PDB file of C-alpha atoms and ligand atoms in Angstrom:
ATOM      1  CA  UNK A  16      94.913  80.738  76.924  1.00 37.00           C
ATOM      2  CA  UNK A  17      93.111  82.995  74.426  1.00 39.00           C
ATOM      3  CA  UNK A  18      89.710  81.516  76.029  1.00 37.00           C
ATOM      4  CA  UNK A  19      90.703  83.454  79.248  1.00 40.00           C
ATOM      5  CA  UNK A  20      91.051  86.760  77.838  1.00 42.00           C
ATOM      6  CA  UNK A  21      87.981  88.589  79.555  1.00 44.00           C
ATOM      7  CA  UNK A  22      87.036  91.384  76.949  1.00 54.00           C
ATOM      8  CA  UNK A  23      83.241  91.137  78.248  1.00 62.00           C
ATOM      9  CA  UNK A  24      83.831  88.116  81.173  1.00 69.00           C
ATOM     10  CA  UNK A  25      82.609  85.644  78.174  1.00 80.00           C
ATOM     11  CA  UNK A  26      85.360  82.622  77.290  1.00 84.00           C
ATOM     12  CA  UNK A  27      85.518  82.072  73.939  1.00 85.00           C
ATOM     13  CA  UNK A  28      84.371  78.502  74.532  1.00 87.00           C
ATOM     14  CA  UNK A  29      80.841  79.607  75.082  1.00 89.00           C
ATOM     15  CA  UNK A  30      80.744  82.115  71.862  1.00 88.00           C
ATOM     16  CA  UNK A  31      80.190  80.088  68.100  1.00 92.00           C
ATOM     17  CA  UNK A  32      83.666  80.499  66.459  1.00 94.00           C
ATOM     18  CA  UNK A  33      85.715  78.923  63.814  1.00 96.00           C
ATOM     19  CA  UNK A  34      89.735  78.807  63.796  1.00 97.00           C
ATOM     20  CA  UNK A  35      91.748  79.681  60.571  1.00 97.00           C
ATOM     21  CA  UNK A  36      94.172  77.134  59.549  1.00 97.00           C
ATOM     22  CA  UNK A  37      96.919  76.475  61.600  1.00 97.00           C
ATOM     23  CA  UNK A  38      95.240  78.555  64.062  1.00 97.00           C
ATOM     24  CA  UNK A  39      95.767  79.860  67.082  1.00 96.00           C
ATOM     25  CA  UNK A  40      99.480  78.829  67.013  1.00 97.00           C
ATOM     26  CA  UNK A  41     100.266  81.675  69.406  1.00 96.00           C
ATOM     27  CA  UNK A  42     103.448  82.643  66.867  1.00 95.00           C
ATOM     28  CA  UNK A  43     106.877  83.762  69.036  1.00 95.00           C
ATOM     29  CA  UNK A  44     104.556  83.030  71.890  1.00 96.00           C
ATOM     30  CA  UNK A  45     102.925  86.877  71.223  1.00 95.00           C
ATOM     31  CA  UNK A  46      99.874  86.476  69.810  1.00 96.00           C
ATOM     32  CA  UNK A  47      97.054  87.255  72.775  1.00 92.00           C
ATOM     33  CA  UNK A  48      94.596  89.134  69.957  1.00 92.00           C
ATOM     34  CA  UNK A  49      92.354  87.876  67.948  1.00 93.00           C
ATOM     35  CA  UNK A  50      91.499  88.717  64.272  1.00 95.00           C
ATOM     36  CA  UNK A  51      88.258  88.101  61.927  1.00 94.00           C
ATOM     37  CA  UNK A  52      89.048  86.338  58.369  1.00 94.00           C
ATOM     38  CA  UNK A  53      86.663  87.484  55.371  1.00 93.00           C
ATOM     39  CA  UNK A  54      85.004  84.392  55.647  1.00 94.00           C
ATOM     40  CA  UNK A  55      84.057  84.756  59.137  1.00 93.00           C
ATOM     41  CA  UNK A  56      87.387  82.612  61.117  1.00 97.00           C
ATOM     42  CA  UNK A  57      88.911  83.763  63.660  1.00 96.00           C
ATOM     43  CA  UNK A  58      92.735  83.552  64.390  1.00 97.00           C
ATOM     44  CA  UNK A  59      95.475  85.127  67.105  1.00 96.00           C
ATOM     45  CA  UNK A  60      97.581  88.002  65.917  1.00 97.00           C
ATOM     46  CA  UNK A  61     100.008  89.771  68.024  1.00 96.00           C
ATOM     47  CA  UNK A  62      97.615  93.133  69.719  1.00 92.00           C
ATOM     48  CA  UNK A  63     100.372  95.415  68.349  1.00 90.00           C
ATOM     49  CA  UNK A  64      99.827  95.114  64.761  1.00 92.00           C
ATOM     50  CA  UNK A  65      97.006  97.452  63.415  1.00 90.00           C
ATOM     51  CA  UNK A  66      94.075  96.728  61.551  1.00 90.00           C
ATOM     52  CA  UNK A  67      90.882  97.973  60.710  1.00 90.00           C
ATOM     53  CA  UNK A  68      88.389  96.935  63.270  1.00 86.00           C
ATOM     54  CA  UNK A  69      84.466  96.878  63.922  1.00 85.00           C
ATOM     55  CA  UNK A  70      82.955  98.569  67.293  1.00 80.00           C
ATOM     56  CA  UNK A  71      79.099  97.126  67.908  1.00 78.00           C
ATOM     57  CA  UNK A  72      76.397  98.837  69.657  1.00 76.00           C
ATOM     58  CA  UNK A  73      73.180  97.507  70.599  1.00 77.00           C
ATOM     59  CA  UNK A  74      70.387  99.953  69.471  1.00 81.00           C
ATOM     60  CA  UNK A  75      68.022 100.216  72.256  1.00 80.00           C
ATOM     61  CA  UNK A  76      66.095 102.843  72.557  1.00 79.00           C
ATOM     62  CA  UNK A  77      65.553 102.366  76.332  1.00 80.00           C
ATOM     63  CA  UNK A  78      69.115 102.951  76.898  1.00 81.00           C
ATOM     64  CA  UNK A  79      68.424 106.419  79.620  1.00 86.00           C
ATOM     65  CA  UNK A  80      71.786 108.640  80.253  1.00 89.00           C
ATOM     66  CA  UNK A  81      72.012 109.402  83.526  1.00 93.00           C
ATOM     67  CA  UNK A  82      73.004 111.744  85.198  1.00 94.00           C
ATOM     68  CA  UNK A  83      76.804 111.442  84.170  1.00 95.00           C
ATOM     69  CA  UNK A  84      75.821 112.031  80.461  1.00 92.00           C
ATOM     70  CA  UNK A  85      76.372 108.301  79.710  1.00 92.00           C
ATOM     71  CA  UNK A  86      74.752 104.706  80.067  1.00 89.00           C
ATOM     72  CA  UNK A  87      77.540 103.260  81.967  1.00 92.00           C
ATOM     73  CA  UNK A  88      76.304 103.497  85.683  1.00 93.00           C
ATOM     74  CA  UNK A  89      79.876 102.672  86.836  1.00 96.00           C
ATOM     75  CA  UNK A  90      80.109 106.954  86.380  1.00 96.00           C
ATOM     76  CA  UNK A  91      79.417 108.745  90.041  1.00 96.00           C
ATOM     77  CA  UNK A  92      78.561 112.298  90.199  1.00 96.00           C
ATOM     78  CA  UNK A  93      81.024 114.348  92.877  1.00 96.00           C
ATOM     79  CA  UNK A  94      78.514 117.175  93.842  1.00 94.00           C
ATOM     80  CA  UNK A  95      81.348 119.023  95.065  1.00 94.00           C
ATOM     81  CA  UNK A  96      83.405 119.119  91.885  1.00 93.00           C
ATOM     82  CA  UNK A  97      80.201 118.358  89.157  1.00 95.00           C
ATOM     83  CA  UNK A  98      82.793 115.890  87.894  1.00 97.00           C
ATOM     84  CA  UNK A  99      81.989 112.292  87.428  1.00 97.00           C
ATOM     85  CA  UNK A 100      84.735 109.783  88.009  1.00 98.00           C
ATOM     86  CA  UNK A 101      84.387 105.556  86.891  1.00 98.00           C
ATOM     87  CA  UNK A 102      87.149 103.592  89.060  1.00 98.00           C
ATOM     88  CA  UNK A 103      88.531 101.005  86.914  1.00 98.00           C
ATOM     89  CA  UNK A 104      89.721  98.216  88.925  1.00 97.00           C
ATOM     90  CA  UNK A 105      90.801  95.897  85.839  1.00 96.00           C
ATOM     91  CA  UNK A 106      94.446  97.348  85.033  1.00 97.00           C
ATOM     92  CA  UNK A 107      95.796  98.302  82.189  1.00 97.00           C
ATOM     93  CA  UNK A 108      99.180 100.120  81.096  1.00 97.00           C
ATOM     94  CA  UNK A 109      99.146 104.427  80.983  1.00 97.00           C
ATOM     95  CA  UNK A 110      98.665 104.807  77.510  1.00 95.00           C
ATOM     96  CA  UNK A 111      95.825 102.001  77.283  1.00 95.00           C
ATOM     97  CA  UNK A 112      94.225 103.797  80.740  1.00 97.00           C
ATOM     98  CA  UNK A 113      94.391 106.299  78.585  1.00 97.00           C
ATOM     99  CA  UNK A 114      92.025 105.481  75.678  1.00 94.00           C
ATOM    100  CA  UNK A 115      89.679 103.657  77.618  1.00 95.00           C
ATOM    101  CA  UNK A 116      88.540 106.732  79.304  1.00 96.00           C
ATOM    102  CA  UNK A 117      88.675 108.145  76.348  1.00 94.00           C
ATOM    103  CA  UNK A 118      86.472 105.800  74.582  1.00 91.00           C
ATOM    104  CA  UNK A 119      84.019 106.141  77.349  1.00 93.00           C
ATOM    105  CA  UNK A 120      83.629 109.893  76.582  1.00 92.00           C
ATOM    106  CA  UNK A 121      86.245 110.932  79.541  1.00 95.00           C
ATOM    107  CA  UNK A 122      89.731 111.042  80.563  1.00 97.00           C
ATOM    108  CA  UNK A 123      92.131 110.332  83.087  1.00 98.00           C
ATOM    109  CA  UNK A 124      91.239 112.072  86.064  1.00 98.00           C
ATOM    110  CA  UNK A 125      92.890 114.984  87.121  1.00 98.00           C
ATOM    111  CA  UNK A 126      92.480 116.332  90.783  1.00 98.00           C
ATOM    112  CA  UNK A 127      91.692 119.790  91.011  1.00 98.00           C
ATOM    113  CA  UNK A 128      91.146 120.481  94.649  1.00 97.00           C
ATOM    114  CA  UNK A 129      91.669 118.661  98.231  1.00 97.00           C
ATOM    115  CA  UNK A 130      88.128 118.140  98.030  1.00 97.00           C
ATOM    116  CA  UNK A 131      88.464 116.426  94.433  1.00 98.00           C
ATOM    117  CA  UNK A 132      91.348 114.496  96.373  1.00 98.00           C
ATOM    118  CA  UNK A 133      88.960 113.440  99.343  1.00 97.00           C
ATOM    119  CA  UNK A 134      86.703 111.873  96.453  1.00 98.00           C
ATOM    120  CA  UNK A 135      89.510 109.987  95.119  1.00 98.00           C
ATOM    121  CA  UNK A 136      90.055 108.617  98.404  1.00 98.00           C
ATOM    122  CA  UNK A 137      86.142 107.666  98.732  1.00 97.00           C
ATOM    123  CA  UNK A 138      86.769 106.178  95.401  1.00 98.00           C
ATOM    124  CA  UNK A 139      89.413 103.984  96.455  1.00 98.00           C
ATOM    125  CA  UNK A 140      87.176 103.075  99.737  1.00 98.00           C
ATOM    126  CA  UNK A 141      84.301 101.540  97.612  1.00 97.00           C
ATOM    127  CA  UNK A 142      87.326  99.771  95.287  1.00 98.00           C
ATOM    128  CA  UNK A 143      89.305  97.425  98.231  1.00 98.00           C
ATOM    129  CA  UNK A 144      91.899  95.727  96.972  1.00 97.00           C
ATOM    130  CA  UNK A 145      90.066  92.659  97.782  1.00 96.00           C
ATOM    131  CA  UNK A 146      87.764  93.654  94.708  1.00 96.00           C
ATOM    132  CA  UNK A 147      90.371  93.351  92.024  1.00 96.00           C
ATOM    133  CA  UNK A 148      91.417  90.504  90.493  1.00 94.00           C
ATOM    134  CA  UNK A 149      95.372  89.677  89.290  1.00 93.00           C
ATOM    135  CA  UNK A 150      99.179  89.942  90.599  1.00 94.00           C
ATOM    136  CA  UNK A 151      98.952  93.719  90.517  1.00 96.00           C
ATOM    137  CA  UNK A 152      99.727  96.312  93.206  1.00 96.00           C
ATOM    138  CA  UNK A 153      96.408  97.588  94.382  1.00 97.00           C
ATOM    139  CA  UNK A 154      96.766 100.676  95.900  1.00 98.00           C
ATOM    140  CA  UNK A 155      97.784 103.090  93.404  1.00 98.00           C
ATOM    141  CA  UNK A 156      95.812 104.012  90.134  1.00 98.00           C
ATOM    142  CA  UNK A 157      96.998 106.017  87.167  1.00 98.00           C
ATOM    143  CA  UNK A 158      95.811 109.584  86.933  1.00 98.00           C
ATOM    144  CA  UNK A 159      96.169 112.457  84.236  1.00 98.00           C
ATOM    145  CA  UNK A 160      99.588 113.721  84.459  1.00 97.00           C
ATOM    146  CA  UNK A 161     103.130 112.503  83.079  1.00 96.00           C
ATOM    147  CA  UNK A 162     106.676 113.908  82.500  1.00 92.00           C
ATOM    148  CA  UNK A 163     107.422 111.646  79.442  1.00 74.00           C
ATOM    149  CA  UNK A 164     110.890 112.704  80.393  1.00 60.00           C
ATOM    150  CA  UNK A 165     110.668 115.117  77.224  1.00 62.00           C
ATOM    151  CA  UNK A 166     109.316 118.617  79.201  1.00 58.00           C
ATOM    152  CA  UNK A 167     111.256 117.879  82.076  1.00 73.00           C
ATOM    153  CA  UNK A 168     107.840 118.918  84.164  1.00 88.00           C
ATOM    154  CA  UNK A 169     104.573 117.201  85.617  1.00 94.00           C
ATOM    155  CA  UNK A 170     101.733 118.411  83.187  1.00 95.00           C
ATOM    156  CA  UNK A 171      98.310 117.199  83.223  1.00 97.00           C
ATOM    157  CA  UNK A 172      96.967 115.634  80.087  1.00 95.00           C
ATOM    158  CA  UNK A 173      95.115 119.092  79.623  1.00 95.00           C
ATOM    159  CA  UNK A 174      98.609 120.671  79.634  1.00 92.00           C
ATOM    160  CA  UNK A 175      98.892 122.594  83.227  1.00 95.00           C
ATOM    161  CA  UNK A 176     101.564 122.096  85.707  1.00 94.00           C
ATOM    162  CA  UNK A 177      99.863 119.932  88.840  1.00 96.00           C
ATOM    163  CA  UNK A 178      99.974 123.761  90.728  1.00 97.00           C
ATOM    164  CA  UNK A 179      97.969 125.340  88.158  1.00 97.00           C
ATOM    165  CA  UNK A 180      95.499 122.589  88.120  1.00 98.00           C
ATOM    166  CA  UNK A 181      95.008 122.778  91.763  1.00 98.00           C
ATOM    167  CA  UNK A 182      96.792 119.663  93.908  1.00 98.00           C
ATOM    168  CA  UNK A 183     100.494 119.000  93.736  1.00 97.00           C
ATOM    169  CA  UNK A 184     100.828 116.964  96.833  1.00 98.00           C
ATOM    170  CA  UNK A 185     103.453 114.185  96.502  1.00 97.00           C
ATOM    171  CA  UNK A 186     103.665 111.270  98.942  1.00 98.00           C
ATOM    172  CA  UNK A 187     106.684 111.607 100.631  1.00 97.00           C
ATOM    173  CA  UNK A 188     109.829 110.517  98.253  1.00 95.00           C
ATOM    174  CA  UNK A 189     107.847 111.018  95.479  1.00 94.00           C
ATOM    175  CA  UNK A 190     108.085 111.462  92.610  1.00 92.00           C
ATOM    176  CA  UNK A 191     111.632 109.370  92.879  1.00 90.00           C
ATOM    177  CA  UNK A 192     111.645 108.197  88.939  1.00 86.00           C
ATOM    178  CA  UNK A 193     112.339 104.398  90.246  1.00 84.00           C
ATOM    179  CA  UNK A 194     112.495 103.070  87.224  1.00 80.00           C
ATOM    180  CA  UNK A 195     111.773 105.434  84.434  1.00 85.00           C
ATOM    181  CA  UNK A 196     108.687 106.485  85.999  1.00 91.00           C
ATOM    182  CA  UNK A 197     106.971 109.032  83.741  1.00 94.00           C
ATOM    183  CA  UNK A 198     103.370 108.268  84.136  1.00 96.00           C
ATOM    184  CA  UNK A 199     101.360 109.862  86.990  1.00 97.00           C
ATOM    185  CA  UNK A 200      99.493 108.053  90.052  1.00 98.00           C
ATOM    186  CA  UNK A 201      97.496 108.250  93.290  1.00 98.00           C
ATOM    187  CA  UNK A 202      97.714 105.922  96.938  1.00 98.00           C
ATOM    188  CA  UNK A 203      94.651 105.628  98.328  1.00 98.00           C
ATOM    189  CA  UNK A 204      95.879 107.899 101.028  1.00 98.00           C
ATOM    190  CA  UNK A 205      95.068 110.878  97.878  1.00 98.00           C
ATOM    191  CA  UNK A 206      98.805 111.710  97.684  1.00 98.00           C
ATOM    192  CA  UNK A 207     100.646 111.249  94.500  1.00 98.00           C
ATOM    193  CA  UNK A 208     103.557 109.249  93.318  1.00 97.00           C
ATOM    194  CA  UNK A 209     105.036 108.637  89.560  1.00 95.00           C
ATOM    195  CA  UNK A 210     104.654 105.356  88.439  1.00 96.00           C
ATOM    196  CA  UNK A 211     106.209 103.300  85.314  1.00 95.00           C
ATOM    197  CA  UNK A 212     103.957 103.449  82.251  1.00 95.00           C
ATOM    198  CA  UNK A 213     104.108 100.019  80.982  1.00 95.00           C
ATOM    199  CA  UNK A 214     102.952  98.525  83.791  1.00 96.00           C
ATOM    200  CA  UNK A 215      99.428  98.013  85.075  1.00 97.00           C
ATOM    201  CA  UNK A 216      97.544  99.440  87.695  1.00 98.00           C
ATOM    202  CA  UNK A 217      94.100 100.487  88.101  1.00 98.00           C
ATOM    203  CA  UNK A 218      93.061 103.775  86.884  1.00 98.00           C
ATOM    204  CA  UNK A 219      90.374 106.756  87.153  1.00 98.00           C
ATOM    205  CA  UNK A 220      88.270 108.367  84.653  1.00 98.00           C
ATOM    206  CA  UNK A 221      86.565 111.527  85.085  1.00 98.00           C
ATOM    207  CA  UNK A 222      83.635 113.057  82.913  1.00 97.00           C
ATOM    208  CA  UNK A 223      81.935 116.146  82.898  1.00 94.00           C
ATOM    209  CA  UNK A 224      78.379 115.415  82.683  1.00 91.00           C
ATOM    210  CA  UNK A 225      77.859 117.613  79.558  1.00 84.00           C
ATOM    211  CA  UNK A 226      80.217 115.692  77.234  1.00 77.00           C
ATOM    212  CA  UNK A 227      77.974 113.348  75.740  1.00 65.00           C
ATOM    213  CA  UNK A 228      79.364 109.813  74.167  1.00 56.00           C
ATOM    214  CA  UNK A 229      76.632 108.886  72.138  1.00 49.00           C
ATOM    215  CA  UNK A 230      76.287 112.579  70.705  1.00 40.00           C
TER     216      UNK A 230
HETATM  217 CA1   CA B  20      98.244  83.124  64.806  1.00 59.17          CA
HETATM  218 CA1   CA B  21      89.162 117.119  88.068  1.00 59.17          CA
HETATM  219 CA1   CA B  22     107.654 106.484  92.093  1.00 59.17          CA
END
């Protein structure tokens, strides 16, 4: 199982590893992480436990930023809105969304304008749901915006209601709070919907081409 995780699109079977003791024994059938021993082992852990860990970056001093402010050409400049926006078509959950485009020096996108909306739908063209791999539903991805339930209001991760940021258009019944549905989404059609956080649906980043990850 823990061969098919694909971090990087490597199996495990291909890297040089060596199991613990007694490991992976996949304890309470929850253990889809894996952790580094001291002496260089490797073992599964449950993902929700912390623990210190090691990020690695090759240092190549050919690496160019384009015009994004980053290395990862997945990042397309919107002339219109001078944003850049990465679709990521591997799901993930809202709050792990979340820190991926943070960790790539954005954050979830947040539509501004119709325009910024017809982008989003352009962005959904070039990402069919043919493209995507897994049981997931394919045409809605996460956005900026939640009512955790807690403000009783749609706010944007930069704290503005969805009018003061610039597009509040709902699809029609939305947002209906299905199922505790506190995390914001968009159909390909560019009208929005609330989704439930936990689960996992592709999501948008957006980057201003001035914030620099590598600064
Ligand atoms: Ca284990
Ligand atoms: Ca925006
Ligand atoms: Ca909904």
């Amino acid at each position: 199982m823990l061969s098919k995780i694909p971090l990087k699109g490597v199996p495990l079977s291909d890297i040089s590893h060596k199991w613990a003791p007694g490991e992976p024994n996949n304890l309470n059938d929850d253990e889809n992480c894996v952790y580094l021993t001291p002496n260089g082992a490797i073992g599964d852990i449950n993902c929700w436990i912390p623990k210190p860990y090691v990020c690695y970056k090759k240092n190549d001093e050919n690496q160019v930023l384009n015009e994004c402010g980053t290395t990862d050409n997945a990042y397309s400049m919107d002339e219109i809105s001078g944003s850049c926006y990465k679709f990521h078509g591997t799901p993930r959950t809202y709050s792990r969304a979340f820190m991926t485009c943070a960790a790539e020096g954005g954050y979830l996108s947040i539509i501004n304008s119709e325009a910024e909306a017809n982008y989003i739908r352009k962005l959904f063209a070039r990402n069919p749901a043919s493209s995507m791999i897994g049981p997931f539903y394919k045409d809605v991805a996460y956005l900026g915006f939640n009512d955790w339930s807690e403000h009783g209001d749609w706010l944007t991760i930069h704290d503005e209601t969805l009018e003061k940021a610039g597009y509040a258009k709902w699809s029609t019944g939305e947002p209906n709070n299905k199922t505790n549905e506190f995390c914001g989404g968009v159909y390909r059609s560019g009208l929005l919907l609330d989704l439930h956080c936990d689960s996992v649906h592709a999501f948008i980043c957006e980057k201003s081409p001035g914030s620099l990850l590598w600064d």
